Coordinates of C-alpha atoms in Angstrom, one line a residue:
X1 CA -20.8 57.8 -28.2
X2 CA -18.5 55.4 -26.5
X3 CA -15.6 53.7 -28.6
X4 CA -12.8 51.6 -27.2
X5 CA -10.0 51.1 -29.4
X6 CA -7.3 48.2 -28.4
X7 CA -3.6 48.0 -29.7
X8 CA -0.5 46.4 -28.7
X9 CA -1.0 42.7 -29.8
X10 CA 1.3 41.0 -31.8
X11 CA 3.2 37.5 -31.8
X12 CA 6.0 36.7 -29.2
X13 CA 7.7 33.5 -28.1
X14 CA 7.0 31.9 -24.9
X15 CA 8.2 33.7 -22.2
X16 CA 8.0 36.9 -24.0
X17 CA 6.1 40.2 -22.9
X18 CA 3.4 42.8 -24.5
X19 CA 1.8 45.6 -23.3
X20 CA -1.5 46.1 -24.5
X21 CA -3.6 49.5 -24.7
X22 CA -7.0 50.5 -24.9
X23 CA -8.0 54.0 -25.6
X24 CA -11.6 55.2 -24.5
X25 CA -13.5 58.1 -26.0
X26 CA -16.9 59.6 -25.9
X27 CA -17.5 59.4 -22.0
X28 CA -17.5 61.9 -19.0
X29 CA -18.2 59.8 -16.4
X30 CA -15.7 59.8 -13.3
X31 CA -16.8 56.4 -12.2
X32 CA -16.1 53.1 -14.3
X33 CA -15.2 49.6 -14.2
X34 CA -13.1 48.6 -17.2
X35 CA -11.8 45.3 -18.0
X36 CA -9.9 42.8 -20.1
X37 CA -11.6 39.8 -21.7
X38 CA -9.8 37.3 -24.1
X39 CA -11.3 34.4 -26.5
X40 CA -9.9 31.6 -28.3
X41 CA -11.7 29.7 -31.2
X42 CA -13.7 26.9 -29.5
X43 CA -13.4 28.4 -26.1
X44 CA -15.4 30.2 -23.8
X45 CA -14.7 33.8 -23.3
X46 CA -12.5 34.4 -20.4
X47 CA -12.2 37.5 -18.0
X48 CA -8.4 38.3 -17.6
X49 CA -8.3 41.5 -15.3
X50 CA -10.5 44.4 -14.1
X51 CA -10.1 47.7 -12.5
X52 CA -12.4 50.3 -11.0
X53 CA -11.9 54.3 -11.2
X54 CA -10.4 54.1 -7.4
X55 CA -7.9 51.6 -8.9
X56 CA -8.8 48.2 -7.1
X57 CA -7.8 45.6 -9.2
X58 CA -8.8 41.9 -9.8
X59 CA -7.5 39.3 -11.8
X60 CA -8.3 35.8 -13.2
X61 CA -6.4 32.8 -11.5
X62 CA -4.5 31.8 -14.3
X63 CA -2.8 35.4 -14.9
X64 CA -2.2 36.4 -11.3
X65 CA 1.7 37.2 -11.1
X66 CA 2.0 37.2 -14.7
X67 CA -0.4 40.1 -16.0
X68 CA -0.8 44.0 -14.8
X69 CA -3.8 46.0 -15.3
X70 CA -3.6 49.4 -14.9
X71 CA -4.7 52.8 -16.3
X72 CA -4.3 56.5 -16.9
X73 CA -7.5 58.2 -16.1
X74 CA -6.3 61.7 -17.8
X75 CA -5.4 59.6 -21.0
X76 CA -8.7 57.4 -20.7
X77 CA -6.4 54.7 -21.6
X78 CA -6.4 51.2 -19.9
X79 CA -3.6 49.0 -20.2
X80 CA -2.6 45.2 -19.6
X81 CA 0.9 44.5 -19.1
X82 CA 1.5 40.8 -20.0
X83 CA 4.1 38.7 -19.1
X84 CA 5.6 35.2 -18.9
X85 CA 3.5 34.4 -21.8
X86 CA 2.8 30.7 -22.9
X87 CA 0.8 29.4 -25.9
X88 CA -2.3 28.8 -23.8
X89 CA -2.1 33.0 -23.4
X90 CA -2.8 33.1 -27.5
X91 CA -6.1 34.9 -27.8
X92 CA -8.0 37.9 -29.2
X93 CA -8.0 40.6 -26.2
X94 CA -10.7 43.0 -25.9
X95 CA -11.2 45.6 -23.4
X96 CA -14.7 46.2 -22.1
X97 CA -16.1 49.2 -19.9
X98 CA -19.2 50.2 -17.8
X99 CA -19.7 53.6 -16.5
X100 CA -21.3 55.3 -13.5
X101 CA -20.3 52.1 -11.2
X102 CA -18.1 52.7 -8.3
X103 CA -16.9 48.9 -8.2
X104 CA -16.4 46.1 -10.7
X105 CA -18.6 43.4 -8.9
X106 CA -18.8 40.2 -10.8
X107 CA -16.7 41.6 -13.8
X108 CA -16.0 38.1 -14.8
X109 CA -19.5 37.3 -16.1
X110 CA -18.9 39.8 -18.7
X111 CA -22.0 42.1 -18.5
X112 CA -20.2 45.2 -19.8
X113 CA -22.3 47.9 -22.1
X114 CA -19.1 48.8 -24.2
X115 CA -16.6 46.4 -26.0
X116 CA -13.6 47.3 -28.3
X117 CA -12.7 45.3 -31.3
X118 CA -9.9 43.2 -29.9
X119 CA -6.0 42.9 -30.3
X120 CA -4.6 39.4 -31.2
X121 CA -2.0 38.1 -28.8
X122 CA 0.1 35.0 -30.5
X123 CA 2.6 33.3 -28.4
X124 CA 4.8 30.7 -30.2
X125 CA 6.9 27.7 -28.6

């Protein structure tokens, strides 16, 4: 059974940085698409960034130049380095995964089979 466990969230001031992690377990597939999403109460879930097993990345326009998605396939860990944070980045951040896929395609739609429980990021002004 696949499990995704996020960590690394916290409370930071405007302009601060964090490194979010998502440890995946319970799979053996060599191909995947993994992504980060975020949700704020009262707003729709937003796709933040995605990466496939070849390391191809994609970002939402709102985070380009500030967030970096990466992965360590040996550790089965997905990362999201978030920087230049502002209060609008405050949200619960979730990682998501699909396996046996070669590319992420329309990843922002959010049609992933597996989801983590989330890690909260709060940015104060």
